[in-house]
C-alpha positions as a Markdown table, in Angstrom:
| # | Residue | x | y | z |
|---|---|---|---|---|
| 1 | Unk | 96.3 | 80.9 | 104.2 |
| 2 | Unk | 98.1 | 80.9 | 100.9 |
| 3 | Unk | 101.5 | 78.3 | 101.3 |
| 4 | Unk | 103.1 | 81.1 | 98.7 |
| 5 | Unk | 103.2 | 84.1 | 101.0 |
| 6 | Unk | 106.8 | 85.1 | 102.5 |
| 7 | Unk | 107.0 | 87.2 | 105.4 |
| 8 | Unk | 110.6 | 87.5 | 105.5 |
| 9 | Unk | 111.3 | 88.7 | 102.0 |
| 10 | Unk | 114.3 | 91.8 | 101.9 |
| 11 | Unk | 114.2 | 92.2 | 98.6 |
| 12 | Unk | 111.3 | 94.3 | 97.1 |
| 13 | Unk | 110.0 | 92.5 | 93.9 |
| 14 | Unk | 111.2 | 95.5 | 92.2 |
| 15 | Unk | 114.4 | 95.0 | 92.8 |
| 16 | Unk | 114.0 | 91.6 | 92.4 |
| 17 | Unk | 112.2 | 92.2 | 89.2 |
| 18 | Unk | 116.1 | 94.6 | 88.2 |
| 19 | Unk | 117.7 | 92.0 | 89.8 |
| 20 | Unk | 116.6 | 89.1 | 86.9 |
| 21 | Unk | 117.1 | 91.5 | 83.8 |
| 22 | Unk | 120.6 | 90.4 | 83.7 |
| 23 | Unk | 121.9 | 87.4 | 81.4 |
| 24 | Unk | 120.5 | 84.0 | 82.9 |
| 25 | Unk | 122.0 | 83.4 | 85.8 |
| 26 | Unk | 119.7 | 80.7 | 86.9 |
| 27 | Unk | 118.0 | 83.4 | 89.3 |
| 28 | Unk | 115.5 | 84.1 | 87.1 |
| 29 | Unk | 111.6 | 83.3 | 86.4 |
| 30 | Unk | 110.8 | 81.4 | 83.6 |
| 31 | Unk | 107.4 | 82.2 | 81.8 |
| 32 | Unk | 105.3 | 81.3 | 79.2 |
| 33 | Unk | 102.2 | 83.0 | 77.8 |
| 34 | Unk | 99.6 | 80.4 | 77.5 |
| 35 | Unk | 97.0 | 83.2 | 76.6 |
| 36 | Unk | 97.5 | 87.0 | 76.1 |
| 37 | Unk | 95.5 | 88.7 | 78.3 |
| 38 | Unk | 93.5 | 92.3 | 76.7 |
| 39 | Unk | 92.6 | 94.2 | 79.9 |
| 40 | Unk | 94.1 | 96.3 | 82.3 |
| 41 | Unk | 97.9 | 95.3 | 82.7 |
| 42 | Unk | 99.5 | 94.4 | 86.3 |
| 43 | Unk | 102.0 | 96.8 | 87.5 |
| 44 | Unk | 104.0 | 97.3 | 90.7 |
| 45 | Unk | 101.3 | 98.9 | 93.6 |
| 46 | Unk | 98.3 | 97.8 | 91.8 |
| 47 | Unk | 96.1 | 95.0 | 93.5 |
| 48 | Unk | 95.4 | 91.9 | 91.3 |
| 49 | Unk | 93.4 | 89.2 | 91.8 |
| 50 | Unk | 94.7 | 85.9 | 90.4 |
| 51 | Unk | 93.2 | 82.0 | 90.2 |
| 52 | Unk | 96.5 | 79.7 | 90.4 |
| 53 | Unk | 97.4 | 76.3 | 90.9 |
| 54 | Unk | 101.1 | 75.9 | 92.3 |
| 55 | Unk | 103.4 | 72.5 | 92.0 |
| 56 | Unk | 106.4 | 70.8 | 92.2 |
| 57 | Unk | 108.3 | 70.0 | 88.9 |
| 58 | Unk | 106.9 | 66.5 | 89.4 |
| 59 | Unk | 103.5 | 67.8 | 88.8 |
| 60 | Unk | 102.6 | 67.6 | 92.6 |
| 61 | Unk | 100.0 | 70.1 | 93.2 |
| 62 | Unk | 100.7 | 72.1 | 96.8 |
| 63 | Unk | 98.2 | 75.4 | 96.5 |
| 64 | Unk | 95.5 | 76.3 | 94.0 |
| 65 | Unk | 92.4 | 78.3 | 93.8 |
| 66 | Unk | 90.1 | 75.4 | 93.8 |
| 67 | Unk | 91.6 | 74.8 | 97.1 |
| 68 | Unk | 90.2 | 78.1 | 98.4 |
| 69 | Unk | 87.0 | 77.6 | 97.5 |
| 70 | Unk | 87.7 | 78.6 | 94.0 |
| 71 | Unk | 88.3 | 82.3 | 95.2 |
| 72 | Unk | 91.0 | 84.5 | 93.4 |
| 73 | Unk | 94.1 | 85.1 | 95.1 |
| 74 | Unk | 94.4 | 88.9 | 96.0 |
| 75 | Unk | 97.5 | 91.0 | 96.9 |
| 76 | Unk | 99.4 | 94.3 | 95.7 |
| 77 | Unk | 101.8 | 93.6 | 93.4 |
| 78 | Unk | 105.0 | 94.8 | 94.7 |
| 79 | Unk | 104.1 | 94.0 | 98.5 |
| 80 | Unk | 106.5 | 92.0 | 101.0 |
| 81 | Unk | 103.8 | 89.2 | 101.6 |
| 82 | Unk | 104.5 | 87.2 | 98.5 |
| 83 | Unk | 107.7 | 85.4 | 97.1 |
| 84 | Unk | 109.4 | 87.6 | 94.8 |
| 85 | Unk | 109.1 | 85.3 | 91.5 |
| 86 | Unk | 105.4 | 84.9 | 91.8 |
| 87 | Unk | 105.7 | 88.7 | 92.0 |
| 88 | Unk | 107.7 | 88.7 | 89.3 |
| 89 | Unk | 105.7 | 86.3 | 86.6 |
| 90 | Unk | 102.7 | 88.5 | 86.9 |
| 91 | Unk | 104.0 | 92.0 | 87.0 |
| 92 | Unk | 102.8 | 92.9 | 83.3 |
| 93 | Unk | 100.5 | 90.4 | 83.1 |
| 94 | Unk | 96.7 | 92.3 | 81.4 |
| 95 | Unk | 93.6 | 90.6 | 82.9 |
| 96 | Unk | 92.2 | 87.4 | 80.8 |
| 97 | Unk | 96.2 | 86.7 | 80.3 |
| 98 | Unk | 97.3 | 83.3 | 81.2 |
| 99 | Unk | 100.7 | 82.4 | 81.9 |
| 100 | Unk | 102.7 | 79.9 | 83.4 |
| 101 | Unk | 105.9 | 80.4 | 85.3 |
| 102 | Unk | 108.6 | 78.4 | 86.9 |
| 103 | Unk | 110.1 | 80.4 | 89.8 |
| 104 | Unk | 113.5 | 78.6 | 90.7 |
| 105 | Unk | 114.5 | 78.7 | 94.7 |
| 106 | Unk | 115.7 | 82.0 | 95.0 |
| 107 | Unk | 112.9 | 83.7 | 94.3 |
| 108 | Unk | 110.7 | 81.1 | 96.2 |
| 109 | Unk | 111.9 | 79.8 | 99.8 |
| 110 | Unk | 115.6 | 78.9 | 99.3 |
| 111 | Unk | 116.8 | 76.7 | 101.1 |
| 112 | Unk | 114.0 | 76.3 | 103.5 |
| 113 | Unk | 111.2 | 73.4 | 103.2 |
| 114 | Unk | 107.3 | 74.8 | 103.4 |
| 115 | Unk | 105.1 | 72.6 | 106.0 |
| 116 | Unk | 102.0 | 71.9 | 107.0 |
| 117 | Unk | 101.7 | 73.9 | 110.4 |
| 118 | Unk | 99.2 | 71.2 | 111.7 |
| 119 | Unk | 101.7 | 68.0 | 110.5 |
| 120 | Unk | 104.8 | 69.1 | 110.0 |
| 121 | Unk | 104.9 | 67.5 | 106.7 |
| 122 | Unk | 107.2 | 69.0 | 103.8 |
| 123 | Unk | 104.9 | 70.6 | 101.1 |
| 124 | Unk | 107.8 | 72.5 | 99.1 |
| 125 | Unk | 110.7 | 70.9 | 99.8 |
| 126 | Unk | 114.2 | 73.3 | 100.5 |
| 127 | Unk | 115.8 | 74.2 | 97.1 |
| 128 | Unk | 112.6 | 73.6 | 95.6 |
| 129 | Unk | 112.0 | 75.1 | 91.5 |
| 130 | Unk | 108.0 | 75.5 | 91.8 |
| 131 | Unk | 105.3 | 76.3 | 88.8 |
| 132 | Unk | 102.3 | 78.4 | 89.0 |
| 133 | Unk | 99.4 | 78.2 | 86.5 |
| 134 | Unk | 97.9 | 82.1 | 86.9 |
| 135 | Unk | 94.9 | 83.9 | 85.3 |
| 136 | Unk | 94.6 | 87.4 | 86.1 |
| 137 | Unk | 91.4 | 87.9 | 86.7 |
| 138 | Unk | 91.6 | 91.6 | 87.3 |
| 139 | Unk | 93.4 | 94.8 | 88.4 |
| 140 | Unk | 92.3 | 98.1 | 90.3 |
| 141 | Unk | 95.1 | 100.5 | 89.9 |
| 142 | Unk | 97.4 | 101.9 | 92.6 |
| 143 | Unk | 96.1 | 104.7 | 94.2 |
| 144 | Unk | 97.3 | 108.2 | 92.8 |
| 145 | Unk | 99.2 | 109.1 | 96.0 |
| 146 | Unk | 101.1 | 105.5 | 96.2 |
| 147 | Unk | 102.1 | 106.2 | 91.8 |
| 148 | Unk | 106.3 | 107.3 | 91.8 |
């Protein structure tokens, strides 16, 4: 499974996405276009598919793509099964786009360390800033009836 997914999100990242529009606050995700992307843009209820590699400010990789097989990662944008920030730093994202994004602890896990269910070793620690490397790869639409 993907060490990124959060089960016990209550905030949508919509309203995590409203919540960071306000003057920096040091709640908010930092991003950086590496390369503009041309195709189909990600927006809230559309499933994208992503390749990633997630670390540590030190540099210490935790999650990537190559460690799945070099598979994209696939979700709807806007679901409760991600962290907010990640959410957040590819919500208008267009497909070839590259971008990297520093999602500081409150829009990751807070104060709560990420370990290896077999080990019990800390992989995030608590009040961890963490950086994802993304590609969108590519984006099917939400469906009509799920559109507001």
């Amino acid at each position: 499974t993907y060490k990124f997914m959060s089960g016990d999100s209550t905030k949508s990242a919509t309203a995590q996405q409203n919540a960071t529009s306000t003057p920096a606050t040091g709640d908010q995700v930092q991003a950086q276009e590496v390369k503009v992307g041309t195709g189909t843009e990600a927006t809230p209820g559309s499933e994208v598919s992503v390749m990633y590699v997630g670390k540590l400010t030190d540099g210490t990789v935790f999650d990537s793509s190559a460690a799945h097989d070099n598979k994209p990662l696939t979700f709807v944008l806007g679901s409760q099964d991600m962290i907010p920030g990640f959410q957040i730093g590819v919500n208008g994202m267009k497909v070839g786009g590259q971008r990297v994004m520093a999602v500081p602890p409150t829009l990751a896990y807070g104060d709560k360390p990420v370990t290896n269910p077999q080990t019990g070793a800390v992989i995030i620690p608590a009040n961890s800033t963490i950086v994802f490397e993304v590609e969108l790869v590519s984006v099917k639409p939400a469906p009509a009836s799920a559109a507001k």
